[in-house]
């Protein structure tokens, strides 16, 4: 049972699954590397990331724009055109299969039915020439074998589930007849149509205004309660992650630099990058003070990093940071960090 590895007792105590039993891992990503072959050279967009996702868990993936969040998650589902993209190494274990090794038709089955995807811009997921009803019914007929009538009834239920008023009537409307927030609800309904085990949402609220953003977040919280699926929520906003996640992965320069449960990450951030992200959150400042952003530029990813990718922007960097890229280590119980600097001692970490 490669993909359903049982968690250790310590992990179970920590997270629990509400039923007192062990937690089942539904997705395991191991050392995933994705590159792009471009005219300017090879871009190392994702450099060996690893993480697990437990059943029913909400995992947030945070990091600045360009840190490799989308490329990583699209790689899981083979959603990137190849070329230019190439999954250079790694395994993605899901229901006893390595998704990286599946053929195009096999991965299409997984994509449509077992893992739902919601992108930032709902218009890229919706086809403007078909009614939303048709677009929700399509996967229901293809993957669930429903007939027209059954699919239509289920599609109306799904629209109701995501909070669209008068769902029966709205099935015959086209995407442009919905507001931005309502369109994103439609996309979520499509992603949920076949009752997926995992929902991956890539900055699904970024294109929406703040009020609508809050409504969508509320919807996802509610859906998770009702449906119990695992969710990977990609965001550049740590504040959003704090509001919904169980665990958080912080990415920088195509790597995971910190991974912890949400409370530990916020109470006790270990990586200087996470600390800088937290410092730039509104609410951590005096009124009128400008939002601090992190000085400097994210790394160009034209070669695999041999030093810490954050070192050039890091106020704690010392010689070792420029010589060797730190591995992700368990600094505290279930709290992982890739950094040579130890915030406790304000000195070097005692690791090889
Ligand atoms: N089609 C592409 N060709 C070349 N480089 C790409 C392509 N798509 C993404 N990248 C590069 O991969 C890196 C990670 O991008 P991305 O995953 O989109 O970041 P994020 O989602 O964290 O904002 C960036 O440096 C980006 O320029
Ligand atoms: Mg992105």
Coordinates of C-alpha atoms and ligand atoms in Angstrom, one line a residue:
X1 CA 0.0 0.0 0.0
X2 CA 2.4 2.6 -1.2
X3 CA 0.1 5.6 -1.2
X4 CA -1.8 4.7 2.0
X5 CA 1.1 4.7 4.4
X6 CA 0.0 4.8 8.0
X7 CA 1.1 7.6 10.1
X8 CA 3.2 7.2 13.2
X9 CA 1.4 7.3 16.5
X10 CA 3.0 10.6 17.3
X11 CA 1.5 12.1 14.1
X12 CA -1.9 10.6 14.9
X13 CA -1.9 12.1 18.3
X14 CA -1.0 15.4 16.9
X15 CA -3.5 15.6 14.1
X16 CA -6.0 12.9 14.9
X17 CA -8.8 12.1 12.5
X18 CA -11.7 12.6 14.8
X19 CA -12.3 8.9 15.0
X20 CA -9.3 7.9 17.0
X21 CA -7.9 5.8 14.2
X22 CA -4.7 6.2 12.3
X23 CA -4.6 8.8 9.5
X24 CA -4.3 7.6 5.9
X25 CA -2.1 9.4 3.6
X26 CA -3.8 10.0 0.3
X27 CA -1.1 11.7 -1.6
X28 CA 2.7 11.4 -1.3
X29 CA 5.0 13.6 -3.3
X30 CA 8.7 12.6 -3.2
X31 CA 11.6 14.7 -4.5
X32 CA 9.6 16.2 -7.4
X33 CA 11.7 18.2 -9.9
X34 CA 10.3 20.1 -12.9
X35 CA 12.3 22.0 -15.4
X36 CA 11.5 24.1 -18.5
X37 CA 13.6 23.9 -21.6
X38 CA 13.7 27.4 -22.9
X39 CA 15.8 29.5 -25.4
X40 CA 17.6 31.1 -22.5
X41 CA 18.5 27.7 -21.0
X42 CA 16.9 25.3 -18.5
X43 CA 14.7 26.8 -15.8
X44 CA 14.7 24.8 -12.6
X45 CA 11.2 25.8 -11.5
X46 CA 10.7 23.0 -8.9
X47 CA 13.7 21.6 -7.2
X48 CA 13.0 18.4 -5.3
X49 CA 9.9 19.0 -3.2
X50 CA 8.4 16.4 -0.9
X51 CA 5.2 16.4 1.1
X52 CA 2.3 14.2 2.1
X53 CA -1.4 14.9 2.2
X54 CA -3.6 13.1 4.7
X55 CA -7.3 12.2 4.0
X56 CA -9.5 15.2 4.8
X57 CA -6.6 17.5 5.5
X58 CA -6.3 21.1 4.2
X59 CA -2.7 21.9 3.2
X60 CA -1.8 25.4 2.2
X61 CA 1.1 26.1 -0.1
X62 CA 2.4 29.6 0.3
X63 CA 5.2 31.6 -1.3
X64 CA 5.8 34.7 -3.4
X65 CA 4.9 34.8 -7.1
X66 CA 7.4 32.7 -9.0
X67 CA 8.3 30.4 -6.2
X68 CA 7.1 27.3 -8.1
X69 CA 3.7 26.7 -6.4
X70 CA 1.7 26.4 -9.7
X71 CA 4.3 24.4 -11.5
X72 CA 4.6 22.0 -8.6
X73 CA 0.9 21.4 -8.4
X74 CA 0.4 21.2 -12.2
X75 CA 3.2 18.7 -12.4
X76 CA 1.3 16.4 -10.0
X77 CA -1.4 16.2 -12.5
X78 CA 0.7 16.3 -15.7
X79 CA -1.0 19.5 -16.6
X80 CA 2.1 21.2 -18.1
X81 CA 2.8 21.0 -21.8
X82 CA 5.9 18.9 -22.5
X83 CA 8.0 20.4 -24.0
X84 CA 8.8 22.9 -22.7
X85 CA 8.1 21.3 -19.3
X86 CA 9.8 18.1 -18.1
X87 CA 9.3 16.3 -14.9
X88 CA 13.0 15.6 -14.3
X89 CA 12.5 13.3 -11.3
X90 CA 10.2 12.4 -8.5
X91 CA 7.2 10.3 -7.6
X92 CA 3.6 11.3 -6.9
X93 CA 1.8 8.4 -5.2
X94 CA -1.9 8.4 -5.2
X95 CA -4.1 5.4 -4.7
X96 CA -1.3 2.9 -5.2
X97 CA -0.1 4.5 -8.5
X98 CA 2.7 6.9 -9.4
X99 CA 0.9 9.7 -11.3
X100 CA 4.1 10.8 -13.0
X101 CA 4.2 7.4 -14.8
X102 CA 0.6 7.4 -16.0
X103 CA -0.2 7.6 -19.7
X104 CA -2.2 10.6 -21.0
X105 CA -5.5 8.7 -21.0
X106 CA -4.9 7.3 -17.5
X107 CA -4.1 10.7 -16.0
X108 CA -7.2 12.1 -17.6
X109 CA -9.3 9.7 -15.7
X110 CA -7.6 10.7 -12.4
X111 CA -8.0 14.4 -13.3
X112 CA -11.6 14.3 -14.1
X113 CA -12.8 12.0 -11.4
X114 CA -10.4 11.7 -8.4
X115 CA -8.5 14.9 -8.2
X116 CA -10.3 18.2 -8.9
X117 CA -8.5 21.3 -9.9
X118 CA -9.6 25.0 -9.5
X119 CA -7.5 27.6 -11.2
X120 CA -7.0 31.3 -10.3
X121 CA -9.0 32.6 -13.3
X122 CA -12.3 30.9 -13.6
X123 CA -12.5 31.9 -17.3
X124 CA -9.6 29.6 -18.1
X125 CA -11.5 26.7 -16.7
X126 CA -14.9 27.5 -18.3
X127 CA -15.7 27.3 -21.9
X128 CA -17.6 30.4 -23.0
X129 CA -19.6 28.7 -25.7
X130 CA -21.2 26.0 -23.5
X131 CA -23.8 26.5 -20.8
X132 CA -22.6 25.9 -17.3
X133 CA -25.1 23.0 -17.0
X134 CA -23.4 21.3 -19.9
X135 CA -20.0 21.8 -18.4
X136 CA -21.0 20.3 -15.1
X137 CA -22.9 17.4 -16.7
X138 CA -20.0 16.5 -19.0
X139 CA -17.7 14.9 -16.3
X140 CA -20.8 13.3 -14.6
X141 CA -21.7 11.5 -17.8
X142 CA -18.1 10.6 -18.8
X143 CA -16.8 9.5 -15.4
X144 CA -19.8 8.6 -13.4
X145 CA -21.9 7.0 -16.2
X146 CA -25.0 9.1 -15.4
X147 CA -27.6 9.6 -18.1
X148 CA -28.8 13.1 -19.2
X149 CA -31.6 13.4 -16.7
X150 CA -29.5 12.1 -13.7
X151 CA -26.6 14.3 -14.7
X152 CA -28.9 17.4 -14.9
X153 CA -30.4 16.7 -11.5
X154 CA -26.9 16.2 -10.0
X155 CA -25.6 19.3 -11.7
X156 CA -28.4 21.4 -10.1
X157 CA -27.5 19.8 -6.7
X158 CA -23.9 20.8 -7.2
X159 CA -24.8 24.4 -8.0
X160 CA -26.9 24.5 -4.9
X161 CA -24.1 23.0 -2.9
X162 CA -21.7 25.8 -3.9
X163 CA -24.3 28.4 -3.1
X164 CA -25.8 29.5 -6.4
X165 CA -29.4 30.7 -6.1
X166 CA -32.1 29.2 -8.4
X167 CA -29.7 26.4 -9.5
X168 CA -32.2 24.7 -11.9
X169 CA -32.6 27.9 -13.9
X170 CA -28.9 28.8 -13.9
X171 CA -27.9 25.5 -15.5
X172 CA -29.0 27.0 -18.9
X173 CA -26.9 30.1 -18.5
X174 CA -23.5 30.8 -20.1
X175 CA -20.4 31.7 -18.1
X176 CA -20.5 35.4 -19.0
X177 CA -24.0 35.6 -17.4
X178 CA -22.3 35.0 -14.0
X179 CA -20.3 37.4 -11.8
X180 CA -16.6 36.6 -11.1
X181 CA -17.4 35.1 -7.7
X182 CA -20.3 33.1 -9.0
X183 CA -18.1 31.8 -11.9
X184 CA -15.6 30.6 -9.4
X185 CA -18.4 28.8 -7.6
X186 CA -19.3 27.1 -10.9
X187 CA -15.7 26.0 -11.4
X188 CA -15.7 24.6 -7.8
X189 CA -18.9 22.7 -8.6
X190 CA -17.3 21.2 -11.7
X191 CA -14.2 20.2 -9.7
X192 CA -16.5 18.5 -7.1
X193 CA -18.8 16.9 -9.6
X194 CA -17.3 13.4 -9.4
X195 CA -16.7 13.5 -5.7
X196 CA -12.9 13.8 -5.8
X197 CA -10.7 12.6 -3.0
X198 CA -8.5 15.7 -3.4
X199 CA -9.2 19.2 -4.5
X200 CA -6.3 21.4 -5.6
X201 CA -7.1 25.1 -5.7
X202 CA -4.5 27.4 -7.2
X203 CA -5.1 30.9 -5.9
X204 CA -8.8 30.6 -6.5
X205 CA -9.6 33.8 -4.8
X206 CA -6.8 36.1 -6.1
X207 CA -8.8 37.5 -9.0
X208 CA -11.8 38.3 -6.8
X209 CA -12.5 41.3 -4.7
X210 CA -12.0 41.0 -0.9
X211 CA -15.7 40.4 0.0
X212 CA -16.1 37.7 -2.6
X213 CA -12.8 36.2 -1.6
X214 CA -14.1 35.8 2.0
X215 CA -17.3 34.2 0.7
X216 CA -15.4 31.6 -1.4
X217 CA -13.1 30.8 1.6
X218 CA -16.2 30.3 3.7
X219 CA -17.7 28.1 1.0
X220 CA -14.6 25.9 0.9
X221 CA -14.5 25.6 4.7
X222 CA -18.1 24.5 4.6
X223 CA -17.6 22.1 1.7
X224 CA -14.8 20.5 3.5
X225 CA -16.9 19.9 6.5
X226 CA -19.7 18.4 4.4
X227 CA -17.6 16.4 2.0
X228 CA -14.5 15.6 3.9
X229 CA -12.1 15.7 0.9
X230 CA -8.5 16.7 1.2
X231 CA -7.6 20.1 -0.1
X232 CA -4.4 21.7 -1.3
X233 CA -4.9 25.4 -1.3
X234 CA -2.2 27.5 -3.1
X235 CA -1.9 31.1 -2.1
X236 CA 0.6 33.9 -1.9
X237 CA -1.2 35.1 1.2
X238 CA -0.1 33.7 4.6
X239 CA -3.2 35.4 6.1
X240 CA -5.5 33.3 4.0
X241 CA -3.5 30.2 4.9
X242 CA -3.8 31.0 8.6
X243 CA -7.6 31.1 8.2
X244 CA -8.2 27.8 6.6
X245 CA -5.2 25.4 6.7
X246 CA -4.3 22.5 9.0
X247 CA -0.7 22.5 7.7
X248 CA 1.4 24.8 5.6
X249 CA 4.2 24.4 3.2
X250 CA 6.3 27.5 2.5
X251 CA 8.0 27.5 -0.9
X252 CA 10.9 29.6 -2.1
X253 CA 12.9 29.3 -5.3
X254 CA 11.2 26.0 -6.3
X255 CA 11.9 24.4 -2.9
X256 CA 10.1 23.8 0.3
X257 CA 11.8 25.9 2.9
X258 CA 9.4 25.2 5.8
X259 CA 6.6 22.8 6.6
X260 CA 4.6 22.7 9.8
X261 CA 1.1 22.6 11.2
X262 CA -0.5 26.0 11.0
X263 CA -0.2 26.9 14.7
X264 CA 3.5 26.0 14.9
X265 CA 4.2 27.9 11.7
X266 CA 2.6 31.1 13.0
X267 CA 3.7 30.9 16.6
X268 CA 7.2 29.7 15.9
X269 CA 8.4 30.4 12.4
X270 CA 11.8 29.0 11.8
X271 CA 12.9 30.2 8.3
X272 CA 13.9 33.8 7.8
X273 CA 11.7 33.8 4.7
X274 CA 8.6 32.7 6.6
X275 CA 9.4 35.3 9.2
X276 CA 9.7 38.0 6.6
X277 CA 6.4 36.9 5.0
X278 CA 4.7 37.1 8.5
X279 CA 6.2 40.5 9.1
X280 CA 4.7 41.8 5.9
X281 CA 1.2 40.7 7.0
X282 CA -1.3 43.5 7.7
X283 CA -2.2 43.7 11.4
X284 CA 1.4 43.1 12.4
X285 CA 2.0 46.8 12.0
X286 CA 1.2 50.1 13.6
X287 CA -1.6 52.1 11.9
X288 CA -0.2 54.1 9.0
X289 CA 3.0 52.1 8.8
X290 CA 3.7 50.9 5.3
X291 CA 3.5 47.3 4.6
X292 CA 7.0 45.9 4.7
X293 CA 7.9 43.8 1.7
X294 CA 11.0 41.7 1.4
X295 CA 13.9 43.6 -0.2
X296 CA 15.6 42.0 -3.2
X297 CA 14.5 39.8 -6.1
X298 CA 13.5 36.1 -6.1
X299 CA 16.2 33.9 -7.6
X300 CA 16.7 33.3 -11.3
X301 CA 16.3 29.6 -11.7
X302 CA 18.7 29.0 -14.5
X303 CA 20.7 26.4 -12.6
X304 CA 20.0 24.1 -9.8
X305 CA 20.8 26.0 -6.6
X306 CA 24.1 24.9 -5.0
X307 CA 23.6 27.5 -2.1
X308 CA 20.6 28.6 -0.2
X309 CA 18.3 30.3 -2.7
X310 CA 17.2 32.8 -0.1
X311 CA 20.7 33.8 1.1
X312 CA 21.0 36.9 -1.1
X313 CA 17.9 38.4 0.6
X314 CA 18.4 37.0 4.0
X315 CA 19.5 39.2 6.9
X316 CA 20.9 36.2 8.8
X317 CA 23.0 34.7 6.0
X318 CA 26.5 33.6 6.8
X319 CA 29.3 31.8 4.9
X320 CA 27.7 28.3 5.0
X321 CA 24.5 29.6 3.4
X322 CA 26.5 30.6 0.3
X323 CA 28.3 27.3 0.1
X324 CA 25.6 24.7 0.5
X325 CA 21.9 24.4 0.0
X326 CA 20.4 23.3 3.3
X327 CA 18.2 20.2 3.3
X328 CA 14.8 20.1 4.9
X329 CA 15.3 18.8 8.4
X330 CA 12.9 18.2 11.3
X331 CA 13.9 21.1 13.6
X332 CA 11.1 20.4 16.1
X333 CA 8.3 17.8 16.4
X334 CA 6.8 17.7 12.9
X335 CA 8.2 21.1 12.1
X336 CA 10.6 21.0 9.1
X337 CA 12.9 23.8 7.9
X338 CA 15.6 24.1 5.3
X339 CA 18.0 26.7 6.9
X340 CA 21.5 26.8 8.3
X341 CA 20.5 29.6 10.8
X342 CA 19.0 28.6 14.1
X343 CA 16.5 31.2 15.5
X344 CA 16.8 29.8 19.0
X345 CA 20.5 30.3 19.4
X346 CA 20.8 33.0 16.7
X347 CA 23.7 31.0 15.4
X348 CA 24.4 28.1 13.0
X349 CA 22.3 25.0 13.2
X350 CA 24.0 22.0 14.4
X351 CA 23.4 19.8 11.3
X352 CA 25.6 18.5 8.5
Ligands
LIG1 N1 6.0 27.8 -19.5 C1 7.1 28.2 -18.8 N2 8.3 28.4 -19.4 C2 9.4 28.7 -18.7 N3 9.4 29.0 -17.3 C3 8.2 28.9 -16.7 C4 7.0 28.5 -17.4 N4 6.0 28.5 -16.4 C5 6.6 28.8 -15.2 N5 7.9 29.1 -15.4 C6 8.8 29.5 -14.3 O1 8.7 28.6 -13.3 C7 8.9 29.4 -12.0 C8 7.7 29.0 -11.1 O2 6.5 29.5 -11.6 P1 5.1 29.3 -10.9 O3 5.0 27.9 -10.4 O4 4.1 29.8 -11.8 O5 5.2 30.3 -9.6 P2 4.0 30.6 -8.6 O6 2.8 29.8 -8.9 O7 4.6 30.3 -7.3 O8 3.8 32.1 -8.7 C9 8.9 30.8 -12.4 O9 10.3 31.2 -12.4 C10 8.4 30.9 -13.8 O10 9.0 31.9 -14.5
LIG2 MG1 0.9 30.4 -9.5

